[in-house]
mmCIF file of C-alpha atoms and ligand atoms in Angstrom:
data_model
loop_
_atom_site.group_PDB
_atom_site.id
_atom_site.type_symbol
_atom_site.label_atom_id
_atom_site.label_comp_id
_atom_site.label_asym_id
_atom_site.label_seq_id
_atom_site.Cartn_x
_atom_site.Cartn_y
_atom_site.Cartn_z
ATOM 1 C CA MET A 1 97.692 74.352 89.976
ATOM 2 C CA LYS A 2 99.614 77.508 90.777
ATOM 3 C CA LEU A 3 101.887 78.314 93.704
ATOM 4 C CA GLY A 4 101.311 81.665 95.379
ATOM 5 C CA LEU A 5 102.380 83.725 98.366
ATOM 6 C CA GLY A 6 100.090 85.795 100.592
ATOM 7 C CA LEU A 7 101.309 89.302 101.483
ATOM 8 C CA TYR A 8 99.835 92.033 103.686
ATOM 9 C CA LYS A 9 99.518 95.533 102.264
ATOM 10 C CA HIS A 10 102.724 96.874 103.813
ATOM 11 C CA MET A 11 104.571 93.866 102.363
ATOM 12 C CA LEU A 12 103.585 94.523 98.729
ATOM 13 C CA THR A 13 107.131 95.604 97.828
ATOM 14 C CA ALA A 14 109.614 94.842 95.061
ATOM 15 C CA GLU A 15 111.771 93.033 97.614
ATOM 16 C CA ASN A 16 108.965 90.669 98.650
ATOM 17 C CA TYR A 17 107.953 90.097 95.033
ATOM 18 C CA ALA A 18 111.553 89.050 94.325
ATOM 19 C CA PHE A 19 111.436 86.790 97.417
ATOM 20 C CA ALA A 20 108.241 85.134 96.115
ATOM 21 C CA ARG A 21 109.719 84.561 92.669
ATOM 22 C CA GLN A 22 112.954 83.211 94.099
ATOM 23 C CA CYS A 23 111.017 80.686 96.207
ATOM 24 C CA GLY A 24 109.147 79.396 93.159
ATOM 25 C CA ALA A 25 105.846 81.277 93.523
ATOM 26 C CA THR A 26 104.121 82.636 90.421
ATOM 27 C CA HIS A 27 101.069 84.262 92.034
ATOM 28 C CA ILE A 28 100.295 86.752 94.828
ATOM 29 C CA VAL A 29 97.331 86.887 97.205
ATOM 30 C CA ALA A 30 97.144 90.371 98.756
ATOM 31 C CA HIS A 31 95.568 91.474 102.037
ATOM 32 C CA LEU A 32 94.711 95.117 101.446
ATOM 33 C CA THR A 33 93.921 95.871 105.099
ATOM 34 C CA ASP A 34 96.947 95.892 107.355
ATOM 35 C CA TYR A 35 96.634 94.481 110.822
ATOM 36 C CA PHE A 36 98.330 96.580 113.513
ATOM 37 C CA ALA A 37 97.504 99.642 111.440
ATOM 38 C CA ASP A 38 98.935 102.856 112.827
ATOM 39 C CA GLY A 39 96.839 104.588 115.445
ATOM 40 C CA PRO A 40 96.342 104.473 119.179
ATOM 41 C CA ARG A 41 95.492 101.341 121.126
ATOM 42 C CA LEU A 42 92.060 102.026 122.549
ATOM 43 C CA PRO A 43 90.314 101.153 125.795
ATOM 44 C CA GLY A 44 88.325 97.987 125.250
ATOM 45 C CA GLN A 45 90.720 96.640 122.658
ATOM 46 C CA THR A 46 91.690 93.127 123.680
ATOM 47 C CA ALA A 47 95.149 91.630 123.601
ATOM 48 C CA MET A 48 94.038 89.952 120.362
ATOM 49 C CA GLY A 49 93.163 93.311 118.817
ATOM 50 C CA TRP A 50 94.643 93.945 115.386
ATOM 51 C CA GLY A 51 94.455 97.710 115.411
ATOM 52 C CA VAL A 52 92.201 100.418 114.055
ATOM 53 C CA THR A 53 90.829 100.551 110.541
ATOM 54 C CA ARG A 54 89.712 103.833 109.090
ATOM 55 C CA GLY A 55 87.947 102.128 106.213
ATOM 56 C CA ASP A 56 90.234 103.524 103.509
ATOM 57 C CA ARG A 57 88.366 103.377 100.200
ATOM 58 C CA SER A 58 91.128 104.530 97.873
ATOM 59 C CA VAL A 59 93.046 101.240 98.048
ATOM 60 C CA TRP A 60 90.042 99.506 96.430
ATOM 61 C CA SER A 61 89.829 101.871 93.456
ATOM 62 C CA ARG A 62 90.264 100.577 89.956
ATOM 63 C CA ASP A 63 93.415 102.696 89.572
ATOM 64 C CA THR A 64 95.061 101.361 92.737
ATOM 65 C CA LEU A 65 94.213 97.752 91.940
ATOM 66 C CA ALA A 66 95.526 98.187 88.393
ATOM 67 C CA ARG A 67 98.763 99.719 89.712
ATOM 68 C CA LEU A 68 99.282 96.844 92.170
ATOM 69 C CA LYS A 69 98.651 94.329 89.408
ATOM 70 C CA SER A 70 101.101 96.001 87.038
ATOM 71 C CA GLU A 71 103.772 96.079 89.767
ATOM 72 C CA MET A 72 103.280 92.353 90.342
ATOM 73 C CA ASN A 73 103.350 91.657 86.602
ATOM 74 C CA ALA A 74 106.568 93.682 86.240
ATOM 75 C CA ALA A 75 108.091 91.391 88.880
ATOM 76 C CA GLY A 76 107.006 88.326 86.901
ATOM 77 C CA LEU A 77 104.003 87.515 89.093
ATOM 78 C CA GLU A 78 100.223 87.314 88.652
ATOM 79 C CA PHE A 79 97.629 88.891 90.984
ATOM 80 C CA ALA A 80 95.659 85.782 91.990
ATOM 81 C CA ALA A 81 93.314 87.100 94.662
ATOM 82 C CA ILE A 82 92.516 89.677 97.299
ATOM 83 C CA GLU A 83 91.996 88.348 100.812
ATOM 84 C CA ASN A 84 89.528 89.868 103.315
ATOM 85 C CA PHE A 85 87.309 92.910 103.143
ATOM 86 C CA ASP A 86 88.304 95.806 105.374
ATOM 87 C CA PRO A 87 86.183 95.431 108.556
ATOM 88 C CA GLY A 88 85.720 99.211 108.484
ATOM 89 C CA LEU A 89 83.963 98.935 105.123
ATOM 90 C CA TRP A 90 81.695 95.957 105.744
ATOM 91 C CA TYR A 91 81.034 95.521 109.510
ATOM 92 C CA ASP A 92 77.259 95.844 109.097
ATOM 93 C CA VAL A 93 77.206 93.023 106.503
ATOM 94 C CA PRO A 94 78.043 90.193 108.978
ATOM 95 C CA LEU A 95 76.233 92.092 111.763
ATOM 96 C CA GLY A 96 73.133 92.828 109.675
ATOM 97 C CA GLY A 97 73.283 96.452 110.850
ATOM 98 C CA PRO A 98 71.750 99.667 109.531
ATOM 99 C CA ARG A 99 74.601 100.522 107.123
ATOM 100 C CA ARG A 100 74.418 97.152 105.375
ATOM 101 C CA ASP A 101 72.861 98.316 102.101
ATOM 102 C CA ALA A 102 75.325 101.167 101.664
ATOM 103 C CA GLN A 103 78.232 98.867 102.497
ATOM 104 C CA LEU A 104 76.982 96.233 100.029
ATOM 105 C CA ASP A 105 76.897 98.937 97.343
ATOM 106 C CA PHE A 106 80.577 99.653 97.929
ATOM 107 C CA ILE A 107 81.459 95.945 98.002
ATOM 108 C CA ALA A 108 79.691 95.527 94.658
ATOM 109 C CA GLN A 109 81.897 98.334 93.327
ATOM 110 C CA ILE A 110 85.020 96.565 94.645
ATOM 111 C CA ILE A 111 83.994 93.385 92.820
ATOM 112 C CA ARG A 112 83.361 95.302 89.581
ATOM 113 C CA ASN A 113 86.765 96.985 89.930
ATOM 114 C CA MET A 114 88.428 93.594 90.400
ATOM 115 C CA GLY A 115 86.701 92.232 87.325
ATOM 116 C CA ALA A 116 87.738 95.237 85.237
ATOM 117 C CA VAL A 117 91.371 94.905 86.345
ATOM 118 C CA GLY A 118 91.415 91.102 86.055
ATOM 119 C CA ILE A 119 91.783 89.872 89.652
ATOM 120 C CA PRO A 120 89.810 86.610 89.658
ATOM 121 C CA VAL A 121 89.073 85.805 93.327
ATOM 122 C CA MET A 122 87.931 87.732 96.424
ATOM 123 C CA GLY A 123 88.553 85.872 99.677
ATOM 124 C CA TYR A 124 86.491 86.756 102.740
ATOM 125 C CA ASN A 125 85.861 85.587 106.291
ATOM 126 C CA PHE A 126 82.209 85.975 107.294
ATOM 127 C CA SER A 127 83.027 86.203 110.972
ATOM 128 C CA ILE A 128 82.214 88.553 113.830
ATOM 129 C CA ALA A 129 84.770 87.393 116.407
ATOM 130 C CA GLY A 130 87.469 86.383 113.911
ATOM 131 C CA VAL A 131 90.519 84.634 115.300
ATOM 132 C CA ALA A 132 90.415 84.418 119.101
ATOM 133 C CA GLY A 133 91.753 82.290 121.901
ATOM 134 C CA TRP A 134 95.100 81.350 120.379
ATOM 135 C CA SER A 135 98.279 81.183 122.396
ATOM 136 C CA ALA A 136 101.860 81.082 121.136
ATOM 137 C CA GLY A 137 104.480 78.562 122.164
ATOM 138 C CA ALA A 138 107.298 76.281 121.045
ATOM 139 C CA PHE A 139 104.850 73.852 119.448
ATOM 140 C CA ALA A 140 106.593 73.022 116.151
ATOM 141 C CA ARG A 141 109.648 70.927 115.348
ATOM 142 C CA GLY A 142 112.896 72.045 116.921
ATOM 143 C CA GLY A 143 111.067 74.371 119.299
ATOM 144 C CA ALA A 144 109.868 76.720 116.549
ATOM 145 C CA THR A 145 107.248 79.175 117.789
ATOM 146 C CA SER A 146 103.735 78.684 116.431
ATOM 147 C CA VAL A 147 100.188 79.037 117.709
ATOM 148 C CA GLY A 148 97.918 76.617 119.514
ATOM 149 C CA PHE A 149 94.392 76.456 120.764
ATOM 150 C CA VAL A 150 92.906 74.990 123.927
ATOM 151 C CA GLU A 151 89.122 75.188 124.148
ATOM 152 C CA SER A 152 89.059 76.097 127.846
ATOM 153 C CA ASP A 153 91.160 79.213 127.109
ATOM 154 C CA ALA A 154 88.545 80.428 124.628
ATOM 155 C CA LEU A 155 85.560 80.077 126.936
ATOM 156 C CA GLY A 156 86.563 82.930 129.217
ATOM 157 C CA LEU A 157 87.165 85.550 126.528
ATOM 158 C CA ASP A 158 85.530 88.946 126.933
ATOM 159 C CA PRO A 159 82.501 89.882 124.820
ATOM 160 C CA ILE A 160 83.209 92.131 121.825
ATOM 161 C CA PRO A 161 83.155 95.871 122.599
ATOM 162 C CA ASN A 162 81.070 98.306 120.568
ATOM 163 C CA GLY A 163 82.880 99.567 117.477
ATOM 164 C CA MET A 164 84.864 96.353 116.946
ATOM 165 C CA ILE A 165 84.471 93.416 114.581
ATOM 166 C CA TRP A 166 86.957 90.749 113.513
ATOM 167 C CA ASN A 167 89.459 92.037 116.072
ATOM 168 C CA MET A 168 89.642 95.485 114.511
ATOM 169 C CA VAL A 169 88.234 98.761 115.813
ATOM 170 C CA TYR A 170 86.183 100.527 113.151
ATOM 171 C CA ASP A 171 84.591 103.161 115.418
ATOM 172 C CA PRO A 172 86.923 104.624 118.066
ATOM 173 C CA GLU A 173 84.060 106.896 119.235
ATOM 174 C CA ALA A 174 81.674 104.012 119.939
ATOM 175 C CA PRO A 175 79.891 104.215 123.310
ATOM 176 C CA GLU A 176 80.873 101.913 126.175
ATOM 177 C CA GLY A 177 79.321 98.478 126.060
ATOM 178 C CA THR A 178 79.366 95.365 123.945
ATOM 179 C CA ILE A 179 77.755 94.418 120.647
ATOM 180 C CA PRO A 180 74.573 92.318 120.911
ATOM 181 C CA PRO A 181 75.143 88.574 120.351
ATOM 182 C CA VAL A 182 74.431 87.251 116.839
ATOM 183 C CA ASP A 183 72.983 83.723 116.741
ATOM 184 C CA HIS A 184 73.432 81.085 114.014
ATOM 185 C CA GLU A 185 70.099 81.757 112.310
ATOM 186 C CA THR A 186 70.821 85.484 112.043
ATOM 187 C CA LEU A 187 74.380 84.952 110.837
ATOM 188 C CA TRP A 188 73.182 82.641 108.042
ATOM 189 C CA ALA A 189 70.466 85.127 107.097
ATOM 190 C CA ASN A 190 73.134 87.846 106.930
ATOM 191 C CA LEU A 191 75.300 85.608 104.720
ATOM 192 C CA HIS A 192 72.347 84.978 102.404
ATOM 193 C CA ALA A 193 71.714 88.736 102.110
ATOM 194 C CA PHE A 194 75.399 89.219 101.212
ATOM 195 C CA HIS A 195 75.301 86.392 98.669
ATOM 196 C CA ASP A 196 72.010 87.552 97.136
ATOM 197 C CA ALA A 197 73.449 91.025 96.610
ATOM 198 C CA ILE A 198 77.020 90.230 95.573
ATOM 199 C CA LEU A 199 77.145 86.818 93.847
ATOM 200 C CA PRO A 200 75.272 88.092 90.756
ATOM 201 C CA VAL A 201 77.703 91.030 90.571
ATOM 202 C CA ALA A 202 80.632 88.616 90.927
ATOM 203 C CA GLU A 203 79.310 86.337 88.187
ATOM 204 C CA ALA A 204 78.889 89.280 85.820
ATOM 205 C CA ALA A 205 82.387 90.546 86.670
ATOM 206 C CA GLY A 206 84.077 87.150 86.303
ATOM 207 C CA VAL A 207 85.135 87.157 89.968
ATOM 208 C CA GLN A 208 84.750 84.328 92.485
ATOM 209 C CA LEU A 209 83.823 84.895 96.152
ATOM 210 C CA ALA A 210 85.805 82.510 98.349
ATOM 211 C CA ALA A 211 84.782 81.992 101.994
ATOM 212 C CA HIS A 212 87.368 81.090 104.646
ATOM 213 C CA PRO A 213 86.174 78.599 107.295
ATOM 214 C CA ASP A 214 86.188 79.553 110.988
ATOM 215 C CA ASP A 215 89.503 79.592 112.748
ATOM 216 C CA PRO A 216 89.356 78.339 115.457
ATOM 217 C CA PRO A 217 86.430 76.132 114.370
ATOM 218 C CA MET A 218 84.178 76.592 117.389
ATOM 219 C CA PRO A 219 80.342 76.870 117.249
ATOM 220 C CA THR A 220 80.502 80.256 118.969
ATOM 221 C CA MET A 221 83.273 82.633 119.970
ATOM 222 C CA ARG A 222 83.060 85.601 122.361
ATOM 223 C CA GLY A 223 79.288 85.046 122.449
ATOM 224 C CA HIS A 224 78.784 85.147 118.652
ATOM 225 C CA ALA A 225 77.796 82.354 116.282
ATOM 226 C CA ARG A 226 80.299 81.113 113.718
ATOM 227 C CA LEU A 227 79.469 80.022 110.183
ATOM 228 C CA VAL A 228 81.697 77.272 108.731
ATOM 229 C CA TRP A 229 82.862 75.535 111.912
ATOM 230 C CA GLN A 230 82.284 72.008 110.579
ATOM 231 C CA PRO A 231 82.822 70.819 106.980
ATOM 232 C CA ARG A 232 79.081 70.233 106.456
ATOM 233 C CA PHE A 233 78.486 73.989 106.649
ATOM 234 C CA TYR A 234 80.439 74.479 103.407
ATOM 235 C CA ASP A 235 77.996 72.002 101.839
ATOM 236 C CA LYS A 236 75.109 74.043 103.242
ATOM 237 C CA MET A 237 76.628 77.272 101.898
ATOM 238 C CA PHE A 238 76.926 75.849 98.373
ATOM 239 C CA ALA A 239 73.446 74.259 98.484
ATOM 240 C CA ASP A 240 71.847 77.488 99.713
ATOM 241 C CA ASN A 241 73.236 79.466 96.754
ATOM 242 C CA PRO A 242 74.496 77.350 93.852
ATOM 243 C CA SER A 243 76.024 80.287 91.941
ATOM 244 C CA ARG A 244 79.292 79.185 90.306
ATOM 245 C CA ALA A 245 80.931 82.208 91.932
ATOM 246 C CA ASN A 246 80.104 80.801 95.420
ATOM 247 C CA ARG A 247 83.375 79.156 96.469
ATOM 248 C CA ALA A 248 85.636 78.209 99.361
ATOM 249 C CA GLU A 249 88.862 79.831 100.449
ATOM 250 C CA LEU A 250 89.847 76.319 101.339
ATOM 251 C CA CYS A 251 91.904 76.456 104.538
ATOM 252 C CA ILE A 252 93.249 72.943 105.007
ATOM 253 C CA GLY A 253 94.556 73.708 108.498
ATOM 254 C CA SER A 254 91.220 75.033 109.767
ATOM 255 C CA LEU A 255 89.364 72.077 108.216
ATOM 256 C CA SER A 256 91.768 69.641 109.841
ATOM 257 C CA GLU A 257 91.056 71.240 113.235
ATOM 258 C CA MET A 258 87.315 70.470 112.931
ATOM 259 C CA SER A 259 85.926 67.576 114.945
ATOM 260 C CA GLU A 260 83.795 66.183 112.078
ATOM 261 C CA GLY A 261 84.471 65.226 108.489
ATOM 262 C CA ASP A 262 87.057 63.349 106.436
ATOM 263 C CA ILE A 263 89.347 65.975 104.990
ATOM 264 C CA TYR A 264 90.354 63.902 101.944
ATOM 265 C CA ALA A 265 86.758 63.006 101.014
ATOM 266 C CA ASP A 266 85.633 66.592 101.654
ATOM 267 C CA VAL A 267 88.407 68.150 99.517
ATOM 268 C CA ASP A 268 87.691 65.577 96.808
ATOM 269 C CA ARG A 269 83.980 66.465 96.752
ATOM 270 C CA TRP A 270 84.418 70.254 96.787
ATOM 271 C CA SER A 271 87.159 70.244 94.151
ATOM 272 C CA ARG A 272 85.188 67.897 91.879
ATOM 273 C CA ASP A 273 82.219 70.245 92.235
ATOM 274 C CA GLY A 274 84.298 73.286 91.268
ATOM 275 C CA ARG A 275 83.827 74.922 94.670
ATOM 276 C CA VAL A 276 87.446 75.808 95.400
ATOM 277 C CA GLY A 277 88.463 79.445 94.880
ATOM 278 C CA TYR A 278 91.974 79.156 96.249
ATOM 279 C CA VAL A 279 93.722 77.128 98.921
ATOM 280 C CA HIS A 280 95.429 77.917 102.240
ATOM 281 C CA LEU A 281 97.874 75.126 103.007
ATOM 282 C CA ARG A 282 99.303 74.446 106.458
ATOM 283 C CA ASN A 283 99.599 71.541 108.817
ATOM 284 C CA VAL A 284 98.349 71.044 112.344
ATOM 285 C CA ARG A 285 98.530 68.460 115.117
ATOM 286 C CA GLY A 286 95.264 67.723 116.926
ATOM 287 C CA LYS A 287 91.695 68.984 116.568
ATOM 288 C CA VAL A 288 89.254 70.999 118.628
ATOM 289 C CA PRO A 289 89.326 71.005 121.686
ATOM 290 C CA GLU A 290 93.138 71.197 121.449
ATOM 291 C CA TYR A 291 95.520 71.599 118.531
ATOM 292 C CA HIS A 292 98.841 73.147 117.584
ATOM 293 C CA GLU A 293 100.092 74.496 114.270
ATOM 294 C CA VAL A 294 103.264 72.826 112.988
ATOM 295 C CA PHE A 295 105.486 72.782 109.902
ATOM 296 C CA ILE A 296 103.904 71.729 106.616
ATOM 297 C CA ASP A 297 105.636 68.313 106.637
ATOM 298 C CA GLU A 298 104.681 67.353 110.215
ATOM 299 C CA GLY A 299 101.247 67.137 111.791
ATOM 300 C CA ASP A 300 98.119 65.199 110.940
ATOM 301 C CA VAL A 301 97.451 66.186 107.322
ATOM 302 C CA ASP A 302 98.989 64.254 104.415
ATOM 303 C CA ILE A 303 99.759 67.375 102.379
ATOM 304 C CA PRO A 304 100.950 65.542 99.219
ATOM 305 C CA ARG A 305 97.658 63.607 99.249
ATOM 306 C CA ILE A 306 95.650 66.873 99.427
ATOM 307 C CA LEU A 307 97.592 68.332 96.485
ATOM 308 C CA SER A 308 97.172 65.091 94.553
ATOM 309 C CA ILE A 309 93.367 65.177 95.038
ATOM 310 C CA LEU A 310 93.192 68.809 93.886
ATOM 311 C CA ASN A 311 95.339 68.013 90.860
ATOM 312 C CA ARG A 312 93.332 64.915 89.916
ATOM 313 C CA ASN A 313 90.117 66.961 89.982
ATOM 314 C CA GLY A 314 91.575 69.598 87.679
ATOM 315 C CA PHE A 315 91.867 72.426 90.198
ATOM 316 C CA ASP A 316 93.800 75.117 88.340
ATOM 317 C CA GLY A 317 93.685 77.920 90.918
ATOM 318 C CA THR A 318 96.276 79.074 93.416
ATOM 319 C CA VAL A 319 97.616 77.372 96.524
ATOM 320 C CA ILE A 320 99.413 79.501 99.131
ATOM 321 C CA PRO A 321 101.137 78.649 102.396
ATOM 322 C CA ASP A 322 98.964 79.736 105.332
ATOM 323 C CA HIS A 323 100.714 80.940 108.476
ATOM 324 C CA THR A 324 103.799 78.892 109.338
ATOM 325 C CA PRO A 325 105.875 78.426 112.483
ATOM 326 C CA GLN A 326 108.544 81.106 112.976
ATOM 327 C CA VAL A 327 111.974 79.783 111.996
ATOM 328 C CA THR A 328 114.753 80.772 114.396
ATOM 329 C CA CYS A 329 116.843 83.274 112.433
ATOM 330 C CA ASP A 330 116.936 86.973 111.531
ATOM 331 C CA ALA A 331 113.904 86.629 109.217
ATOM 332 C CA PRO A 332 111.538 84.169 110.952
ATOM 333 C CA TRP A 333 108.504 84.867 108.730
ATOM 334 C CA HIS A 334 110.418 84.747 105.447
ATOM 335 C CA ALA A 335 112.301 81.586 106.424
ATOM 336 C CA GLY A 336 109.041 79.876 107.405
ATOM 337 C CA MET A 337 107.437 80.843 104.100
ATOM 338 C CA ALA A 338 110.514 79.824 102.084
ATOM 339 C CA PHE A 339 110.431 76.363 103.668
ATOM 340 C CA ALA A 340 106.706 75.902 102.947
ATOM 341 C CA LEU A 341 107.012 77.264 99.389
ATOM 342 C CA GLY A 342 109.933 74.965 98.572
ATOM 343 C CA TYR A 343 108.030 71.939 99.880
ATOM 344 C CA MET A 344 104.910 72.878 97.898
ATOM 345 C CA ARG A 345 106.890 73.716 94.732
ATOM 346 C CA ALA A 346 108.418 70.235 94.782
ATOM 347 C CA GLU A 347 105.055 68.513 95.261
ATOM 348 C CA ILE A 348 103.285 70.525 92.553
ATOM 349 C CA ASP A 349 106.142 69.883 90.103
ATOM 350 C CA ARG A 350 106.032 66.158 90.891
ATOM 351 C CA LEU A 351 102.272 66.061 90.095
ATOM 352 C CA GLY A 352 102.935 67.709 86.752
ATOM 353 C CA ARG A 353 105.348 64.994 85.633
ATOM 354 C CA PRO A 354 104.188 61.786 83.970
ATOM 355 C CA ALA A 355 104.161 58.875 86.427
HETATM 356 MN MN1 LIG B 401 93.634 79.981 106.596
#
C-alpha cells in the first residue's frame, strides 16, 4: 500500500512535491482542472460555484502528462492517478446530452494517453450536482474549521442553471433557465453508456476507472439523481459491468456518511474482489441527515482497522488524505495534510512490520 498526496493543478509545483516527500508520501494524485479558475463570476452561479472551465484540452495531451510525470519522478515521486474529468470536456456524458459521443471520443483519447505515459488510474465523479449543501464551522478538535452537512440545508438549494454541471460553468453564454432534472434510471443508463465506451479502452490501455461515491450521499441533490449514495450501489456498478478496470475511488468519509452498510464489511468485500482503484481517507462524525468532518484520528471511523483490512486483502494501490480540517496557522491546508500524512505513514509502516 502506497501513501500519496492529492494536489490541484496550480499546486503541482516543486515546492509541493518536496512537501509531499518530506511528509512521507511517495505518490501524487493530480486534479488537472482547477476549481476557482480565473474568469468572471457569472449570474446564476451559486455560492457553491467553483468557477468557469473552458475545457482546456492541452493539459490532457500525451506530452503534458509525460512532462508532469517526469517532474514528479525527478522529485522522487510516482504519478499514481488523475482525479476528475474537466466538466467542460464531459458534461454531456453524465447528462446524456447531444455532445456525448464526441466527448466520449476525447475521453477515450485521454485514457490512451494515460496508458502510454504510465498513469494507472483515472478517478471520476459521475455526478450532476456534485458537492452541495455543505457549511463550514469549528467542527473539528480544538475549534479547527471543517465542513458539515445538515439535510434540511440541502433541501432548499436552487436548481442547476443552464451551462453548469458539478458546480462549474462550462457555457457562460447559456440561455436563462435550469437544466432538466435527471432521474435515477437515466443516470444509470448514462453511466452504462460511459462504461460501455470507455472500460474496454481502459482495459487495453492498462488504466483503471475509479468512481467516487456521492458526497453528500443523498438520493437526489438540486433536483438531480445521484449514483452511489448507498454502499449497495457500488455493488450494482460492479455487477452491471464486471470489467476488471471498473473500480472505486474509495472515499471512506463519504461511505461513512451513508445511512446503510457496514463500512468494514464493505471495504473487506470490495478490496477482496479487487475493486479498489485508490483510496480517499478522512474521518467524520455522524451520518446523513447530519455529519461533520473531523481530524483523521477522531470521528466514527476506525482508520487503522480500514488500513488493516486493505493490507490483509493485498491492496497495493495508493491511499491519500481526503480534505482535512484547517489547522490554525499560516499554512492551514499544508498543516492539515501534514498531520494526516504523518498519521497514515505510521499506520502503513506498522502494517508492513512482522507482528
Ligand atoms: Mn473523497
